[in-house]
Structure formats: C-alpha cells, structure tokens
XYZ file of C-alpha atoms in Angstrom:
562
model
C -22.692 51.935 24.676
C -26.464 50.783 23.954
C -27.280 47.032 24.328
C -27.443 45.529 20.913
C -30.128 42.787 20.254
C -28.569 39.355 18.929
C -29.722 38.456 15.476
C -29.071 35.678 13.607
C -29.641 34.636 9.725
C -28.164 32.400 7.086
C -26.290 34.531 4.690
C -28.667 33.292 2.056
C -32.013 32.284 3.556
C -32.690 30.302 0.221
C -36.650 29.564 1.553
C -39.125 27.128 0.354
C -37.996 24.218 -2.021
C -41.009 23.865 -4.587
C -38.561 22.041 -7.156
C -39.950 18.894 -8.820
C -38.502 16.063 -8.062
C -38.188 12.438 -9.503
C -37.659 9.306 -7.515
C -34.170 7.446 -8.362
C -34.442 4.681 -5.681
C -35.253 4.094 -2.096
C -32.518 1.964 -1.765
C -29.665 2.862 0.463
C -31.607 4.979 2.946
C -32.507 4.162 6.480
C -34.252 6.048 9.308
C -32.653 4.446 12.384
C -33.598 5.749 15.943
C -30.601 5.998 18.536
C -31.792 7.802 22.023
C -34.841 8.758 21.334
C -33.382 10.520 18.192
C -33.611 9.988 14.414
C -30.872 9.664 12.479
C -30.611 9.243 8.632
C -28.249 6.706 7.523
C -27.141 6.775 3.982
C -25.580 4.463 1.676
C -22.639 5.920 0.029
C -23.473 4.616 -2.940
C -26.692 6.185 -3.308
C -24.923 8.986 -3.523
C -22.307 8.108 -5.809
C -25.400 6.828 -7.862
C -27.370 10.338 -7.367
C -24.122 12.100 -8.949
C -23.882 10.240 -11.524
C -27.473 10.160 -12.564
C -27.378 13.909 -12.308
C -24.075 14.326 -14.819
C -25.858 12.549 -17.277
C -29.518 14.525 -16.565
C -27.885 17.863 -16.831
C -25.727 17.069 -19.517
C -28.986 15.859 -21.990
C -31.973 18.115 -20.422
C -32.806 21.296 -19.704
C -35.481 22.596 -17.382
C -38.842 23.919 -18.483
C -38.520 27.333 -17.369
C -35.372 27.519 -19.504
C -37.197 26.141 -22.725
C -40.491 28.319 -22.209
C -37.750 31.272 -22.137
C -36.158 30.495 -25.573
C -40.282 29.688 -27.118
C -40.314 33.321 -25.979
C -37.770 34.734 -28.230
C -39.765 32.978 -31.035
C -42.862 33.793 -30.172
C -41.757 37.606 -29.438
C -43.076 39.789 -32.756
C -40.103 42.279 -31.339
C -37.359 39.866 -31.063
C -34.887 40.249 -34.295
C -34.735 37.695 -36.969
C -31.562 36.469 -35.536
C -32.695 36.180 -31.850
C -35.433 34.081 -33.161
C -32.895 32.210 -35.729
C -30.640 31.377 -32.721
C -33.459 30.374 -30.531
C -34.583 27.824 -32.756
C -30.883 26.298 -33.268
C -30.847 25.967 -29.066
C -34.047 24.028 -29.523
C -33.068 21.987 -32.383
C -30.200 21.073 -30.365
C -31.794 20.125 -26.885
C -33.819 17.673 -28.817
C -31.025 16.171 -29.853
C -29.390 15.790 -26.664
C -32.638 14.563 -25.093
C -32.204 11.438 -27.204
C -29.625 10.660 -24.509
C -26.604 10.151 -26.669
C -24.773 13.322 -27.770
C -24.632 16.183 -24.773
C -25.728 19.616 -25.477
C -22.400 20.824 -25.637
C -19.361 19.595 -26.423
C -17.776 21.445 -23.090
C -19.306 19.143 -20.541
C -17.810 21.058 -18.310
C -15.969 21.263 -14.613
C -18.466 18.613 -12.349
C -19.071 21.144 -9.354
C -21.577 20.071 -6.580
C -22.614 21.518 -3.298
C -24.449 19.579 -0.605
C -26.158 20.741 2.606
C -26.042 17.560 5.212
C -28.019 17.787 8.091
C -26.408 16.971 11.336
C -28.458 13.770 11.751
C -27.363 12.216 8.391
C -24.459 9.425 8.692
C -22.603 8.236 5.805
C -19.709 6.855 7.239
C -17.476 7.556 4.305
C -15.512 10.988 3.139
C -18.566 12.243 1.054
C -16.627 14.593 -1.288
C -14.752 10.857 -2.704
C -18.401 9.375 -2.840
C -19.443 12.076 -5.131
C -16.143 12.586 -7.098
C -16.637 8.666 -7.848
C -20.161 9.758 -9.200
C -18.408 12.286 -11.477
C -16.241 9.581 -12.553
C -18.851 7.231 -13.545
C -20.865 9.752 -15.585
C -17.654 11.126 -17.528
C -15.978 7.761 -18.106
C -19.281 5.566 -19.534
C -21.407 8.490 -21.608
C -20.348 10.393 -24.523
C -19.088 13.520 -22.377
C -15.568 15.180 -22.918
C -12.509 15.134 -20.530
C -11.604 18.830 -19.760
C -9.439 19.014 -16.331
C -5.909 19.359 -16.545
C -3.395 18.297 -13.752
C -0.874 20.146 -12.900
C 2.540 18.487 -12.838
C 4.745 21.422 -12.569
C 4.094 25.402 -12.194
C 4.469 25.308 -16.377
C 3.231 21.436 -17.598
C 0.064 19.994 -17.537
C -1.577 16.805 -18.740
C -5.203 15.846 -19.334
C -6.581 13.551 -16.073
C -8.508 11.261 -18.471
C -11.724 11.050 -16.761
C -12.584 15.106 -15.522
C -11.671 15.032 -12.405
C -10.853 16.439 -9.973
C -14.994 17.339 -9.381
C -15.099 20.783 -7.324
C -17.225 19.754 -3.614
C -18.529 21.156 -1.109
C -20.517 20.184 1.530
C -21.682 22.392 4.655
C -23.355 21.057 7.581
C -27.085 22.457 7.847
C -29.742 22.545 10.465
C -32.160 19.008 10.268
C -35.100 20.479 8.233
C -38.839 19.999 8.583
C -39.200 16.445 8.002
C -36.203 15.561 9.918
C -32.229 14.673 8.358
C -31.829 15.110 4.964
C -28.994 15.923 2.647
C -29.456 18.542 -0.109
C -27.553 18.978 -3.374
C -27.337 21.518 -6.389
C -25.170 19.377 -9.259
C -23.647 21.955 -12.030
C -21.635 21.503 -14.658
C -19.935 24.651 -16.193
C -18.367 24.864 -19.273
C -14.826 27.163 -19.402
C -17.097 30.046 -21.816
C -19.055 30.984 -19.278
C -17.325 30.410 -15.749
C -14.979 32.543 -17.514
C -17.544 35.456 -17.737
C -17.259 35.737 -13.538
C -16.033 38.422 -12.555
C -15.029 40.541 -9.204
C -14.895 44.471 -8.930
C -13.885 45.458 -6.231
C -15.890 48.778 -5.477
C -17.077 51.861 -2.866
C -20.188 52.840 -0.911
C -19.972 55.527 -4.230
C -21.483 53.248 -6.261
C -24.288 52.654 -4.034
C -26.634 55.185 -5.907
C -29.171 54.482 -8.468
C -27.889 56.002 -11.064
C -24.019 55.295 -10.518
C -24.759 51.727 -10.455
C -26.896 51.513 -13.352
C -23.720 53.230 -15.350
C -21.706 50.773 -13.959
C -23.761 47.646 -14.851
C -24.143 48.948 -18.305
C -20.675 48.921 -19.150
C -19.500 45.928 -17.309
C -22.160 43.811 -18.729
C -21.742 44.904 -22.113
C -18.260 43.828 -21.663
C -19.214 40.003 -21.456
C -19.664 39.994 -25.235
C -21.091 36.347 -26.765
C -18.359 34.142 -25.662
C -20.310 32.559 -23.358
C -23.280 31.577 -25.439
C -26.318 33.995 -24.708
C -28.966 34.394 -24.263
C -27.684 34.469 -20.489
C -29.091 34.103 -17.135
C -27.158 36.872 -15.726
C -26.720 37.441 -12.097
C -25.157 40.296 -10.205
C -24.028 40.512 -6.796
C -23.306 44.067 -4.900
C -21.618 43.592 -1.365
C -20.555 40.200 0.116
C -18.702 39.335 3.310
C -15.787 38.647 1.534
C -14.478 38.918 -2.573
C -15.515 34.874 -2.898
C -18.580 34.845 -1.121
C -19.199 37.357 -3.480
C -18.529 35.219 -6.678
C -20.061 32.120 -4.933
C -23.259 34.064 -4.752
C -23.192 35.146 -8.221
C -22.364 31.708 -9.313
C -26.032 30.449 -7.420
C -28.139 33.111 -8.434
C -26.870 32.449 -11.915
C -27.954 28.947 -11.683
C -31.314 30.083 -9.757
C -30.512 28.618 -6.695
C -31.404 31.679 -4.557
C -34.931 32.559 -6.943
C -36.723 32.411 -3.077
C -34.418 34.243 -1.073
C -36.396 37.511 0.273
C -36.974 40.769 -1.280
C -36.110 43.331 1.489
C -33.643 43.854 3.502
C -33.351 43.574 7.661
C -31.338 44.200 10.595
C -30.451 40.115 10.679
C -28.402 41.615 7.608
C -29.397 38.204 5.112
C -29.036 38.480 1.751
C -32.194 39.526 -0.555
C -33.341 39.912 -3.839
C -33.313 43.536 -5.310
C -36.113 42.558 -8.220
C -36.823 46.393 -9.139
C -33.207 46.452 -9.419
C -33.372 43.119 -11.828
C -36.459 44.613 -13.765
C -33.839 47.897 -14.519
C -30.644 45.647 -15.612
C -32.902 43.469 -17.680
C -34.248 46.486 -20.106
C -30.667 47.533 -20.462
C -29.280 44.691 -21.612
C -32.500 44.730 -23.886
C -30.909 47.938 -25.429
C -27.576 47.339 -25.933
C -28.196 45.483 -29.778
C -26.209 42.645 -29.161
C -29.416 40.092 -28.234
C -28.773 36.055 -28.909
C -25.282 36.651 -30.397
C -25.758 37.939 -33.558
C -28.281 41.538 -32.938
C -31.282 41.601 -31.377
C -32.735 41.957 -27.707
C -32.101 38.815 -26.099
C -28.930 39.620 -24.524
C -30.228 37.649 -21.265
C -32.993 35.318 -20.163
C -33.435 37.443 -17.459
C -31.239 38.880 -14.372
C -30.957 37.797 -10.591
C -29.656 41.293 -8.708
C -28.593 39.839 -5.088
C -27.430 42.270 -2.750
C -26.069 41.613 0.466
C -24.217 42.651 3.961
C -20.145 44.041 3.472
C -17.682 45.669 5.582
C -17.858 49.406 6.161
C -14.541 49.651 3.627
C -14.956 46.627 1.115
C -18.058 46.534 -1.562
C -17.561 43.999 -4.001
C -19.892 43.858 -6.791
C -19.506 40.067 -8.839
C -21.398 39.093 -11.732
C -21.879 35.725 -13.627
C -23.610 34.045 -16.643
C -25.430 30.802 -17.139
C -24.987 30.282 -20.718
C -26.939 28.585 -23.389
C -26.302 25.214 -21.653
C -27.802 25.586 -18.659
C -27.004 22.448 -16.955
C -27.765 22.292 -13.077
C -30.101 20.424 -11.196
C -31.174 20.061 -7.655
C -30.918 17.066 -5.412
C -32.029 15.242 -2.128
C -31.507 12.355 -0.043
C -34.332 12.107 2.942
C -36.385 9.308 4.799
C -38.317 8.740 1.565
C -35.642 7.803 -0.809
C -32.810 9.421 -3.275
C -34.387 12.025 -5.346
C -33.251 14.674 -8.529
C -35.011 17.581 -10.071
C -37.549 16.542 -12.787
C -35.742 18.409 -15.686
C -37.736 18.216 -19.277
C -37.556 15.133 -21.389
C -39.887 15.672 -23.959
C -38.434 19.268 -25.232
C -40.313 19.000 -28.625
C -43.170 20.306 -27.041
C -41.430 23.714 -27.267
C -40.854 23.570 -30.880
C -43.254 25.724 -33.011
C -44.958 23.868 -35.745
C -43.065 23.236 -38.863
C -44.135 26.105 -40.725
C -42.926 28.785 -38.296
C -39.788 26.771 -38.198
C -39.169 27.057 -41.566
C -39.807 30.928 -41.955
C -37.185 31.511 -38.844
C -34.662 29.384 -40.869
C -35.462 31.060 -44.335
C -34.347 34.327 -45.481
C -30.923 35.378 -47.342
C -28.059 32.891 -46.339
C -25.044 32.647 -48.936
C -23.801 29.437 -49.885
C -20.038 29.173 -49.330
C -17.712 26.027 -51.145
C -14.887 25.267 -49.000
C -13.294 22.872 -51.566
C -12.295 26.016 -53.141
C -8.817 27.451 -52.986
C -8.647 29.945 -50.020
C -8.160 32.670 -52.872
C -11.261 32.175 -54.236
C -13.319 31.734 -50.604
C -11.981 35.170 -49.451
C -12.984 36.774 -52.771
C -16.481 35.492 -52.335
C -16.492 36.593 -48.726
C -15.298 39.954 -49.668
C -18.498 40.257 -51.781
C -20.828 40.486 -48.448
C -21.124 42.672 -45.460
C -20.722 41.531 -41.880
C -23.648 40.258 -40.333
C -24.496 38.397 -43.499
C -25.196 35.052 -42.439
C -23.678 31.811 -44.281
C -23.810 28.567 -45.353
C -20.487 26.658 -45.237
C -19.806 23.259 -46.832
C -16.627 21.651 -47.012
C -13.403 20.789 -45.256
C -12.357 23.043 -42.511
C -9.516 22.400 -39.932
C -9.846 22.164 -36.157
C -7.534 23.710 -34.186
C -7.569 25.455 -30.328
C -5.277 26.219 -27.694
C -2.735 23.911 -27.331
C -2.186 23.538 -30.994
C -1.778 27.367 -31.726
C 0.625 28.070 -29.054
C 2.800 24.757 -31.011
C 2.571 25.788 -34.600
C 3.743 29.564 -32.169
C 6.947 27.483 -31.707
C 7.451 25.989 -35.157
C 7.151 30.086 -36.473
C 9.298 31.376 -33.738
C 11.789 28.650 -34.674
C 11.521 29.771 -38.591
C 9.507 27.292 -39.577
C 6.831 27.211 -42.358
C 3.148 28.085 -41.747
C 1.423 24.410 -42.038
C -0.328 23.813 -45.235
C -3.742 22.680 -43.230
C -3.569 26.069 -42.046
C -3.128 28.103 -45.254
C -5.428 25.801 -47.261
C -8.170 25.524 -44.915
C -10.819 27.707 -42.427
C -9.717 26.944 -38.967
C -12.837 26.108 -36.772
C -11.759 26.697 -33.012
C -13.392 23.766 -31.437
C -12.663 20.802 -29.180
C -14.977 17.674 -29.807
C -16.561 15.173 -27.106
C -16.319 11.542 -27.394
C -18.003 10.331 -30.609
C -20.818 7.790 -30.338
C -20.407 4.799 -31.675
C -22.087 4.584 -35.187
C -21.513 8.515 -35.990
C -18.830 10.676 -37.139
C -18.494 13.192 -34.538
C -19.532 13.727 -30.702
C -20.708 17.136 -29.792
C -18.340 19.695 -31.327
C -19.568 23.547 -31.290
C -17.632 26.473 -31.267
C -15.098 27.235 -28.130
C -14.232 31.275 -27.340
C -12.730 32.758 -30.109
C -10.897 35.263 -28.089
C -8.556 32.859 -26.550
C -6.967 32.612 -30.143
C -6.473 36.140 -30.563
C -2.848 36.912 -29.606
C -2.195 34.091 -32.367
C -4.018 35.879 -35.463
C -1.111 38.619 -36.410
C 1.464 36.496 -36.584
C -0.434 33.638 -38.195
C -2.341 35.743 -41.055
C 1.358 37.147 -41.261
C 2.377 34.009 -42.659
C -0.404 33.150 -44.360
C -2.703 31.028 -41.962
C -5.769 31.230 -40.466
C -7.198 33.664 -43.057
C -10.484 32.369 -42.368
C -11.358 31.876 -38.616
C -14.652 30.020 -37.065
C -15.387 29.589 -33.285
C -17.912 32.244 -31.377
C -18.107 35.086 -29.374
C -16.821 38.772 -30.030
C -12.377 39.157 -30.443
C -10.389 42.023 -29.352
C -9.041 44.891 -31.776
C -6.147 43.231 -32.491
C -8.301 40.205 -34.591
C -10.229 43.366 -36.848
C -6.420 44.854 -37.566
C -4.903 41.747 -38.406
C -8.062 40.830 -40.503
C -7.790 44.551 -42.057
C -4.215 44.313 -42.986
C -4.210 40.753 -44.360
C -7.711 40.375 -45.485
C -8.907 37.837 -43.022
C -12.448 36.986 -42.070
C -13.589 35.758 -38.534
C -16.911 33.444 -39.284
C -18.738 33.786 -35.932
C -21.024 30.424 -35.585
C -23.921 29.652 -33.249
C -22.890 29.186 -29.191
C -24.321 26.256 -27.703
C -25.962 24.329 -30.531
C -22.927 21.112 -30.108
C -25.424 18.138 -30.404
C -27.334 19.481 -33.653
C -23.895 20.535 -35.208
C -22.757 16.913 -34.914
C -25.345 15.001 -36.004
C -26.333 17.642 -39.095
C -23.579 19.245 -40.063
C -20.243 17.723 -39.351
C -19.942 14.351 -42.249
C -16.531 13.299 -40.850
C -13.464 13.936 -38.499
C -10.071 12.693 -38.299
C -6.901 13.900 -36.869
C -4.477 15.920 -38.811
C -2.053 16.216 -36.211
C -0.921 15.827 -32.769
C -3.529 12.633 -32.173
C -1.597 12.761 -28.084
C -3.306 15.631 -27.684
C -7.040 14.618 -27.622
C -9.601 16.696 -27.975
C -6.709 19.580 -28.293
C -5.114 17.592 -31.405
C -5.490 19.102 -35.166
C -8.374 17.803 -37.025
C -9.426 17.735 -40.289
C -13.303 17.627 -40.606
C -16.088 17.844 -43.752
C -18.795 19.820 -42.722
C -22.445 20.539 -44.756
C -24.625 23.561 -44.183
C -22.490 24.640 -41.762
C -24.239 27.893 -40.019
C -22.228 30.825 -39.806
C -22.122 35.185 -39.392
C -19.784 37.464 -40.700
C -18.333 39.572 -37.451
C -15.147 40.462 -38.720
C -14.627 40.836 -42.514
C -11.553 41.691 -44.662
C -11.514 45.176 -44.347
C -11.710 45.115 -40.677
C -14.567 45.988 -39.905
C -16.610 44.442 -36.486
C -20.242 43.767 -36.047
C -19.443 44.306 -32.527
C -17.676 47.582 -32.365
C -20.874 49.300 -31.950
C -23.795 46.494 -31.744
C -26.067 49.235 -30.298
C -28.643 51.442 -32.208
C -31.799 51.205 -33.221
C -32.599 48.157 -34.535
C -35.673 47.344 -37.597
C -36.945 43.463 -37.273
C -37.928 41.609 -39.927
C -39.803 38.440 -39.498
C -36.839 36.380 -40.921
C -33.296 36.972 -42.651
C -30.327 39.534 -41.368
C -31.291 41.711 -38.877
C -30.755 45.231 -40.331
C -29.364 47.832 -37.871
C -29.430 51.461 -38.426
C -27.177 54.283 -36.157
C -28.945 56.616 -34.240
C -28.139 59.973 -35.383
C-alpha cells in the first residue's frame, strides 16, 4: 500500500473574524504570566455579564446586513407588492424593539451559545453554569417570554419559569494570534424556525447537478412560511455524522461560516459551494411564495456548505434563520469583554414617509369583529384569498396546550366553548407585558401545529375563523370547505409593532395556570391579515407558483402559466 501524507484541518476552517465589535468592560480579565507562558484569566462573571448583555442585544437589534437585505425588497421595482408590504412591517417592527422594551418577537426563543476557549484561558468555574446564569438574568429582568418545558415524566411537563435550561457548548480551541482568548456565537431560536431543520439522509446519487437541484427544489418548497421568511436558508450536503450535519446547517444559517473557503482539498475541510448558493437562490426566487404572502423573497439569500462523509452515508440538512434573526458574536481576550456591534439606530433603513405610505396603501377590507360570527363569515365569503384585511375587534387567543384541553372536554361530550364559537381564534402566545402597556410582544405562532384540531372543532362549531401564520396541511382547506371556515394568515415576525399598534387590551379567558399557553381574550385595531384559506376551501398555497404581475402596491395578482 502507498504511503499516505498526514493532513490535518478543522472541519470548518471558519477564517478571518472581521465582525465589529463593541467594548462591554475590561473588567474581569487578566493576562497573568506563569513559566514563561501567558495565560488568560477570566472572571466568571464577565461572562455571565457577556451572556446576558447578548440576550438582551439579540433580542432588540438586528445586524446591518440583515436590515440593508429587507431595504432591498423595498427598493426592488421586481419585488411584489406584498414582499415589499411585509418588508416594511419587519422594519416597523425592529424599530420598535430597538427602543429596548418590547423584543422583536414574542418567541424569545431557546438561549443556545457556543464558545471556543483557548487552552490558555482559566476560569476556574464550570463555564456552561456561568453562562446558563447569564441566560437567567436576561430572561428573568427584560420583557422576554419563558418557553422551556421540564420534563417531569415521559407524558407531563411544566414551564421552568425562567427559560432554562440554555443549550452550551464549549470546545477547546488552539490560542489564536494574539494569544488566549475565548470566542462565542449567542443565538436565540424561536420553535418556527428550529423547527424548519431538517435531515435527509441521502446517496452519492444525488451528487449530480441536476439531481440535486430537483431535490433542493422540492424540499425547500416544503418549508412553507411557518418560520417567518424571508429566510436565510442554509443547506448542508455530506457531514461526518447526521448531527454534525444539522449543527452545520444551524451555523451557516446564522452566518457563522460566511469565511470558510470556497474549494475543496485533500485536508477534506468543509467549503462553501457559492455557484451552488447563486443556483438555490434563483429557485427559491421562482417558486411564488416570496415574504409569505407571493412574491420573490422566499430567502435573504442561501449558504450551500458541503463537506467530507463516509463512502455509504450522505446526509444533506437544511435550516432557516427566520425573520428574527437574533445571533451575535462574542469575545473575551487580553483587551477586555467584547459583543458584535449589532444596529441601534434601524430607522436609517426606513424609506421616507411617502414610499412608506404607497407600500401600505392599496385595497385592504375593513373587517368588524364585534359582529356575530354569521355575519363576519358572510363578509369574508365576499373576497378571494390573498385579499388582504383589516381586522378590528375582539378575537380569542388560544395555542397548544389549550386545544388539546377543550380536545378533552369534546371527547368527554362536552359543549364547544362559547369564546370559541363567538370569536376568531388568533394562535399566539404573548411575552411579558411592559409595565404601562397592554400587551408584550404577541405575533402569530405556526398555524400548522393546530391543524389536527380544526375538523373536529369547526365540527362543533369553533374556530370558524382561524389567525396565526404560515401555510396548514389539506386537512385545514377540507375542514374549512365543508364547514365554511376561513384561516386569516397574519404577518411572521412583526411581535413588537403588533403590540404596541394593534393589540388595545388582553386578559385571560381561561386557564390563567397556564401562562402564556392560557386562553385570552384580546381587542385588537387594524389588525393586518391575508386570506390563505377561505370558505370554499380553497389555498393560496396549493400552487403559489406561476407567473407573477407586480404592482407597485395592493394584492399581488398571480396568473397560471398555461
């Protein structure tokens, strides 16, 4: 057998770190010098203090890159009058949140950080309770929602109270140029989209241009809106393992690995395919389904990561990072404690007042919710999906754990609640309310969760007008088509404008023990909405594709190719 050279590489050679950064303190660092060699010893509160400052940054602000991307869409003279309509709601709303009380999004998500220590930095604590104690401190003191549930037996659950556990990892790196130093990447991801990840579990037969393209284009299309587009979408073909796999998709998602190389080698690293990425971005261009409601903007843009496998495994994974794109970088060196500079001032990004005002303009239809639910499905039934609304009124709140108990009081022969006959439900959990306003952050959650519920509960009369986001399976267009049922399909991501514009006031209805999972009642005003699903079944998403005619403002009108 030939001699075979050694070669090493990181998996992910993630290359130079040109992130801006921000001073939070030089406190708690010192460069200390033991046998001739340095050593950087660290506070472990100056990390619990960089956590927590990075909860509440990511959270409130977005980067630049991220806000130039949705000026695009406006700016775009081919983007539809809903991409641009959508665009402008995700940029009323970070302006909002920037005011450093309500969060983008009322699903502040699972607190998930990943350090890189060098070998020469000391803490002299157990680093993943240091940051997990930064999590806390963030979650408990700001306006952000408790969302982890502990597991008490295989079947029962109960809320922690303050969102932990925190998912953290830390891996021991090499020292880098400047000597010790410990590295961080702080996310926070919301259940819509880490539960757009996904693993496939492949052949070498779908190494081929044009067999992977026909694979992409019908696994991507299968991530529907749920998830709040536009997306940064990532895909990952090959991996040392299924997880790795994910793992990668979930960093490239999050632009972690935007330096890795673009070529392959015999060290057998990780690179970036960005032909590949220029190919998968046009297509999801073409499918129709742009910033949620028709359009182009499917996706920001697309990270295509390929790396080494085993001769008989190829997974391909692919993730989203949704509308909220919350993750910063961070570092602890010589010089001090240090987080990514993300953008404060977002209203620099708004266009002026006039071109605000056209995107917002064109044909919306006023609809009274203090009518009886006869009359509001008789004016519904006057328009056409896609026809966008204006609600007013009071609606009722109700998600998961809710449904699945008014399941139990039908399966038992009980009656259908009243609030649930006699009202739109809005799926929705809220985060803490300020003090001073009526709501916290409360957008839509993922409609499709609530789908094996919509039979049954049209059946007896409920939920005959449904409001949350994302596309809903064939089974929510039946029901709606044998009942007469309409599914309202509101704006992903916009939490912090819907709160302090549109929602007047909140209070529970039932099951208070529940938290943010109880029944509420709430009055809403200009409450933005879509038709997807109207009363005779039919699905704006069934076929979103076509060609597609853009006007400058209103309903985007969609024509089928013939």
């Amino acid at each position: 057998m030939a001699d075979v050279e050694f070669r090493y590489s990181d998996l992910l050679p993630t290359g130079k770190d040109d992130t801006p950064y921000r001073l939070i303190t030089s406190e708690g660092v010192e460069e200390i010098e033991v046998d001739g060699r340095k050593f950087l010893k660290v506070d472990p509160e100056a990390i619990r203090r960089l956590t927590a400052e990075a909860m509440k940054d990511i959270n409130q602000y977005l980067r630049p890159a991220h806000l130039q991307q949705l000026r695009k869409i406006i700016d775009d003279p081919e983007a539809s009058g809903n991409d641009r309509f959508v665009a402008l709601d995700l940029l009323k709303n970070v302006n909002i949140s920037a005011g450093g009380i309500l969060p983008m999004c009322q699903d502040t998500g699972t607190a998930i950080v990943m350090g890189k220590k060098s070998e020469g930095v000391l803490t002299g604590a157990d680093d993943a309770e240091t940051v997990s104690r930064g999590v806390f401190d963030a979650y408990t003191k700001l306006n952000l929602r408790y969302s982890q549930l502990a597991p008490l037996t295989t079947y029962e659950e109960k809320n922690t109270g303050s969102n932990l556990p925190a998912q953290v990892e830390i891996y021991s790196t090499t020292e880098g140029e400047n000597g010790p130093e410990y590295k961080f990447l702080f996310m926070a991801k919301g259940g819509g989209s880490a539960n757009k990840s996904f693993l496939f579990q492949e052949t070498k037969a779908i190494l081929h241009p044009d067999r992977i393209l026909t694979f992409l284009d019908e696994k991507i299309r299968s991530l529907g809106t749920a998830a709040c587009p536009p997306y940064h979408l990532a895909v990952v073909i090959g991996g040392t393992s299924a997880e790795f796999a994910l793992k990668t998709a979930k960093y490239a998602s999050a632009h972690y690995l935007d330096n890795l190389p673009t070529e392959g080698s015999m060290s057998a690293h990780g690179f970036r395919d960005t032909d590949l990425e220029t190919q998968v971005f046009e297509l999801t261009q073409s499918f129709g389904i742009g910033a949620q409601f028709g359009g182009k903007y499917f996706c920001h843009d697309v990270r295509v990561v390929r790396l080494p496998r085993h001769g008989a495994s190829c997974p391909v994974a692919i993730a989203v990072s949704c509308s909220a794109d919350r993750q910063a970088l961070g570092k602890i060196t010589r010089d001090g404690v240090f987080l990514e500079q993300l953008e404060t001032d977002p209203a620099q990004y708004m266009p002026d007042a006039g071109m605000a005002e056209e995107i917002a303009a064109g044909e919306v239809v006023d609809i009274d919710l203090n009518q009886p639910m006869s009359e509001i499905l008789a004016t519904l039934s006057q328009h056409p999906v896609k026809t966008r609304l204006s609600l007013s009124g009071p609606m009722v709140v109700a998600r998961d754990i809710a449904h699945a108990k008014i399941k139990e009081r039908l399966d038992a022969g009980e009656e259908m609640p009243d609030y649930l006959k006699n009202h739109p439900v809005y799926y929705a959990g809220p985060a803490k309310t300020p003090e001073g306003m009526a709501s916290g952050s409360f957008g839509p959650t993922t409609a499709g969760r609530m789908d094996s519920y919509v039979e049954q509960f049209q059946a007896a009369g409920g939920s005959m007008v449904m409001l949350a986001k994302g596309n809903r399976s064939k089974v929510v267009a039946e029901a709606c088509g044998t009942y007469g049922g309409f599914y309202l399909g509101s704006i992903g991501g916009p939490a912090a404008r819907l709160a302090q514009d549109c929602i007047k006031s909140v209070e529970v209805l039932e099951y208070p023990e529940l938290g943010m999972e109880a029944v509420w009642k709430i009055e809403v005003e200009n409450f933005p909405a879509f038709i997807v699903v109207d009363g005779e079944g039919n699905d704006f998403f069934t076929d979103p594709s076509g060609t597609t005619t853009i006007p400058l403002t209103g309903i985007r009108v969609r024509s089928k190719e013939r």
